[in-house]
Amino acid sequence: MKKNRLFLFILFWLIYLGPVKAWCDNDTLLSYVFSQLDMNNVELRRLREEYAQSVLDVKDAKAGYGPSIDLLVTGTYMPDPLIGRVTVDVGDILSAVNIPGSQAVNPANQYITLYSGMEQTQYQFQLTVTQPLFTWGKISSAVKIYYAASEVKHLQILDKQYQLESEIQTRLAALYYIRQIRSYLDEEQEYAEKLISISEQVAQNGLLLQQKVMEARIQAMEIDIARAGIDDEYTKMLSALETLTGLSVEELEAIRFLPDKTSADEMLTKDMKMLQEEAVSQDRLTLQILQKLIEISELTENVSKASVYWKPDMALQLSLDYSGSRFPLVETDWYRKDDSNLNITLALKTTVWDGGKKINDIKRSESKSMLSAIQYEEAELKLKHTVQEQYNQMLLSKTKADYQMLKVETKNSLIDQAEKAYRTGYGSEADLITAQIEKCTAQIEMIQNILSYMTAYYTLQYLTE
């Protein structure tokens, strides 16, 4: 019996601690969460569908190099054909012929059919083959435009994925620190309730003003408000992660992500100028996207210049037609009838004048090229400023967190003094509890600054790595 219990106990802990051990590994945990992000995130799925459409656009553009083949088939049924049966009376024919020495023949109601009339069905077949010969490079430029646009879609997927992964790490870190803040608030709430109880007892004995009791209750109410606010932030953080990854709230609450504060400290040892240079390097996906947009603008400008006046496009067209009352090879003596036709056409098409629209298109394309270059410069400047802001935010948050740490150490000393004074009868329990509440407040502020520190770090990591 004891062996069975031992076996069940070991089996329980193997099942229970298996996933817990996995969650303890940050890399394994993030790999799992990122895989869920990759499968379930709506934004990534939308971008992938847009990328798939852009690949089809490239194929459509490449199809412009080859011929287009069109087939038109029509069939007509006429209950009452336009031309009916044509006949001639035999008597009319014989009366017009005078043969000497012959006897008169007078046939009655005898007719000869000259034409049996139109058939009730008519068919027409038309096969047209059109092959562009010369377009001043417009087809090749269109292919390059759509290919560059497809690359932009692909880069947007990668950039959005890295951005969302950074956001997930930030929110998981926020959950970790919010849980710590909640524990300190719970501890602070217990101290506040004790303080209210002690204050009410002392006030009943006449040793404390009722105003002090009200102040203790107000302090406890402030803690309740802070707890409600932090619970709301916790719920919002879970909801945001659920939307990002598709994981349930229960799965997210089971995750125990440990923020990598050591890496954040190493980030702060780097020179800010170097981080700015890394943020604006050619490897940045954001800048690669903008570079592709500049390329698209330049190609669009080439297309506009190739479409200007007196620049004709040349194409070859072959057209094979057939029309008749029956399908080909089915009608009688089809090879004797002239029902088919073959045409070979060489066409030139150009715009002579359209009120200056072509010139305006060229100027508009040139303006868009300049605008794309300006946006690239603006993005570089914005990235540098963002790096500087986040770097300064890390410095400020670290300074504040160190300051709060000193306050916590000071509060520990005050708590020791108040505890000694209370035990020796020189101090009150209310003073001791008040010092403990102040320590919890300092700890909460320290955690808040560490959270701000880590948030700035993950932003810098996304911008520079």
PDB file of N, CA and C in Angstrom, residues 399-438:
ATOM      1  N   THR A 399      18.310  55.421 -11.714  1.00  0.00           N
ATOM      2  CA  THR A 399      18.633  56.340 -10.606  1.00  0.00           C
ATOM      3  C   THR A 399      17.501  56.362  -9.585  1.00  0.00           C
ATOM      4  N   LYS A 400      16.284  56.422 -10.070  1.00  0.00           N
ATOM      5  CA  LYS A 400      15.135  56.427  -9.155  1.00  0.00           C
ATOM      6  C   LYS A 400      15.030  55.108  -8.390  1.00  0.00           C
ATOM      7  N   ALA A 401      15.284  53.990  -9.088  1.00  0.00           N
ATOM      8  CA  ALA A 401      15.219  52.693  -8.421  1.00  0.00           C
ATOM      9  C   ALA A 401      16.298  52.579  -7.346  1.00  0.00           C
ATOM     10  N   ASP A 402      17.516  53.067  -7.630  1.00  0.00           N
ATOM     11  CA  ASP A 402      18.592  53.067  -6.631  1.00  0.00           C
ATOM     12  C   ASP A 402      18.221  53.951  -5.447  1.00  0.00           C
ATOM     13  N   TYR A 403      17.585  55.078  -5.739  1.00  0.00           N
ATOM     14  CA  TYR A 403      17.142  55.978  -4.672  1.00  0.00           C
ATOM     15  C   TYR A 403      16.103  55.295  -3.778  1.00  0.00           C
ATOM     16  N   GLN A 404      15.151  54.604  -4.401  1.00  0.00           N
ATOM     17  CA  GLN A 404      14.131  53.896  -3.624  1.00  0.00           C
ATOM     18  C   GLN A 404      14.753  52.744  -2.838  1.00  0.00           C
ATOM     19  N   MET A 405      15.798  52.121  -3.396  1.00  0.00           N
ATOM     20  CA  MET A 405      16.490  51.065  -2.662  1.00  0.00           C
ATOM     21  C   MET A 405      17.132  51.614  -1.396  1.00  0.00           C
ATOM     22  N   LEU A 406      17.729  52.810  -1.505  1.00  0.00           N
ATOM     23  CA  LEU A 406      18.290  53.443  -0.302  1.00  0.00           C
ATOM     24  C   LEU A 406      17.195  53.764   0.716  1.00  0.00           C
ATOM     25  N   LYS A 407      16.026  54.181   0.219  1.00  0.00           N
ATOM     26  CA  LYS A 407      14.906  54.459   1.111  1.00  0.00           C
ATOM     27  C   LYS A 407      14.443  53.187   1.819  1.00  0.00           C
ATOM     28  N   VAL A 408      14.433  52.071   1.068  1.00  0.00           N
ATOM     29  CA  VAL A 408      14.044  50.794   1.682  1.00  0.00           C
ATOM     30  C   VAL A 408      15.030  50.418   2.785  1.00  0.00           C
ATOM     31  N   GLU A 409      16.325  50.579   2.506  1.00  0.00           N
ATOM     32  CA  GLU A 409      17.327  50.275   3.530  1.00  0.00           C
ATOM     33  C   GLU A 409      17.171  51.189   4.740  1.00  0.00           C
ATOM     34  N   THR A 410      16.851  52.468   4.476  1.00  0.00           N
ATOM     35  CA  THR A 410      16.627  53.405   5.584  1.00  0.00           C
ATOM     36  C   THR A 410      15.399  53.002   6.395  1.00  0.00           C
ATOM     37  N   LYS A 411      14.343  52.587   5.690  1.00  0.00           N
ATOM     38  CA  LYS A 411      13.120  52.156   6.378  1.00  0.00           C
ATOM     39  C   LYS A 411      13.370  50.902   7.208  1.00  0.00           C
ATOM     40  N   ASN A 412      14.254  50.034   6.724  1.00  0.00           N
ATOM     41  CA  ASN A 412      14.599  48.853   7.513  1.00  0.00           C
ATOM     42  C   ASN A 412      15.233  49.247   8.837  1.00  0.00           C
ATOM     43  N   SER A 413      16.109  50.248   8.776  1.00  0.00           N
ATOM     44  CA  SER A 413      16.723  50.738  10.014  1.00  0.00           C
ATOM     45  C   SER A 413      15.681  51.347  10.932  1.00  0.00           C
ATOM     46  N   LEU A 414      14.773  52.129  10.369  1.00  0.00           N
ATOM     47  CA  LEU A 414      13.712  52.737  11.184  1.00  0.00           C
ATOM     48  C   LEU A 414      12.800  51.680  11.798  1.00  0.00           C
ATOM     49  N   ILE A 415      12.537  50.614  11.020  1.00  0.00           N
ATOM     50  CA  ILE A 415      11.689  49.532  11.547  1.00  0.00           C
ATOM     51  C   ILE A 415      12.385  48.841  12.721  1.00  0.00           C
ATOM     52  N   ASP A 416      13.704  48.606  12.580  1.00  0.00           N
ATOM     53  CA  ASP A 416      14.457  47.989  13.679  1.00  0.00           C
ATOM     54  C   ASP A 416      14.406  48.853  14.929  1.00  0.00           C
ATOM     55  N   GLN A 417      14.587  50.164  14.752  1.00  0.00           N
ATOM     56  CA  GLN A 417      14.540  51.081  15.895  1.00  0.00           C
ATOM     57  C   GLN A 417      13.143  51.110  16.527  1.00  0.00           C
ATOM     58  N   ALA A 418      12.121  51.171  15.664  1.00  0.00           N
ATOM     59  CA  ALA A 418      10.750  51.225  16.191  1.00  0.00           C
ATOM     60  C   ALA A 418      10.387  49.925  16.894  1.00  0.00           C
ATOM     61  N   GLU A 419      10.911  48.782  16.373  1.00  0.00           N
ATOM     62  CA  GLU A 419      10.608  47.503  17.005  1.00  0.00           C
ATOM     63  C   GLU A 419      11.280  47.406  18.373  1.00  0.00           C
ATOM     64  N   LYS A 420      12.527  47.887  18.449  1.00  0.00           N
ATOM     65  CA  LYS A 420      13.224  47.886  19.737  1.00  0.00           C
ATOM     66  C   LYS A 420      12.533  48.813  20.736  1.00  0.00           C
ATOM     67  N   ALA A 421      12.121  49.981  20.228  1.00  0.00           N
ATOM     68  CA  ALA A 421      11.446  50.936  21.123  1.00  0.00           C
ATOM     69  C   ALA A 421      10.117  50.362  21.603  1.00  0.00           C
ATOM     70  N   TYR A 422       9.410  49.628  20.738  1.00  0.00           N
ATOM     71  CA  TYR A 422       8.114  49.068  21.122  1.00  0.00           C
ATOM     72  C   TYR A 422       8.293  47.964  22.162  1.00  0.00           C
ATOM     73  N   ARG A 423       9.351  47.162  22.000  1.00  0.00           N
ATOM     74  CA  ARG A 423       9.590  46.075  22.946  1.00  0.00           C
ATOM     75  C   ARG A 423      10.025  46.588  24.314  1.00  0.00           C
ATOM     76  N   THR A 424      10.764  47.686  24.302  1.00  0.00           N
ATOM     77  CA  THR A 424      11.237  48.239  25.582  1.00  0.00           C
ATOM     78  C   THR A 424      10.211  49.174  26.222  1.00  0.00           C
ATOM     79  N   GLY A 425       9.116  49.424  25.502  1.00  0.00           N
ATOM     80  CA  GLY A 425       8.065  50.264  26.068  1.00  0.00           C
ATOM     81  C   GLY A 425       8.226  51.739  25.801  1.00  0.00           C
ATOM     82  N   TYR A 426       9.228  52.113  25.000  1.00  0.00           N
ATOM     83  CA  TYR A 426       9.436  53.534  24.688  1.00  0.00           C
ATOM     84  C   TYR A 426       8.726  53.963  23.394  1.00  0.00           C
ATOM     85  N   GLY A 427       8.204  53.013  22.676  1.00  0.00           N
ATOM     86  CA  GLY A 427       7.517  53.337  21.427  1.00  0.00           C
ATOM     87  C   GLY A 427       6.191  52.605  21.333  1.00  0.00           C
ATOM     88  N   SER A 428       5.408  53.009  20.366  1.00  0.00           N
ATOM     89  CA  SER A 428       4.081  52.402  20.176  1.00  0.00           C
ATOM     90  C   SER A 428       4.102  51.448  18.986  1.00  0.00           C
ATOM     91  N   GLU A 429       3.142  50.519  19.004  1.00  0.00           N
ATOM     92  CA  GLU A 429       3.019  49.595  17.892  1.00  0.00           C
ATOM     93  C   GLU A 429       2.580  50.327  16.616  1.00  0.00           C
ATOM     94  N   ALA A 430       1.828  51.425  16.801  1.00  0.00           N
ATOM     95  CA  ALA A 430       1.381  52.205  15.655  1.00  0.00           C
ATOM     96  C   ALA A 430       2.566  52.796  14.895  1.00  0.00           C
ATOM     97  N   ASP A 431       3.586  53.243  15.636  1.00  0.00           N
ATOM     98  CA  ASP A 431       4.780  53.785  14.972  1.00  0.00           C
ATOM     99  C   ASP A 431       5.499  52.690  14.186  1.00  0.00           C
ATOM    100  N   LEU A 432       5.539  51.489  14.764  1.00  0.00           N
ATOM    101  CA  LEU A 432       6.186  50.368  14.075  1.00  0.00           C
ATOM    102  C   LEU A 432       5.439  50.029  12.784  1.00  0.00           C
ATOM    103  N   ILE A 433       4.120  49.946  12.869  1.00  0.00           N
ATOM    104  CA  ILE A 433       3.319  49.603  11.686  1.00  0.00           C
ATOM    105  C   ILE A 433       3.430  50.690  10.623  1.00  0.00           C
ATOM    106  N   THR A 434       3.449  51.951  11.066  1.00  0.00           N
ATOM    107  CA  THR A 434       3.589  53.053  10.110  1.00  0.00           C
ATOM    108  C   THR A 434       4.906  52.949   9.342  1.00  0.00           C
ATOM    109  N   ALA A 435       5.994  52.598  10.045  1.00  0.00           N
ATOM    110  CA  ALA A 435       7.291  52.437   9.386  1.00  0.00           C
ATOM    111  C   ALA A 435       7.247  51.264   8.399  1.00  0.00           C
ATOM    112  N   GLN A 436       6.538  50.209   8.751  1.00  0.00           N
ATOM    113  CA  GLN A 436       6.431  49.062   7.843  1.00  0.00           C
ATOM    114  C   GLN A 436       5.626  49.421   6.577  1.00  0.00           C
ATOM    115  N   ILE A 437       4.582  50.232   6.765  1.00  0.00           N
ATOM    116  CA  ILE A 437       3.797  50.681   5.608  1.00  0.00           C
ATOM    117  C   ILE A 437       4.649  51.551   4.693  1.00  0.00           C
ATOM    118  N   GLU A 438       5.452  52.431   5.281  1.00  0.00           N
ATOM    119  CA  GLU A 438       6.309  53.295   4.471  1.00  0.00           C
ATOM    120  C   GLU A 438       7.352  52.483   3.708  1.00  0.00           C
TER     121      GLU A 438
END
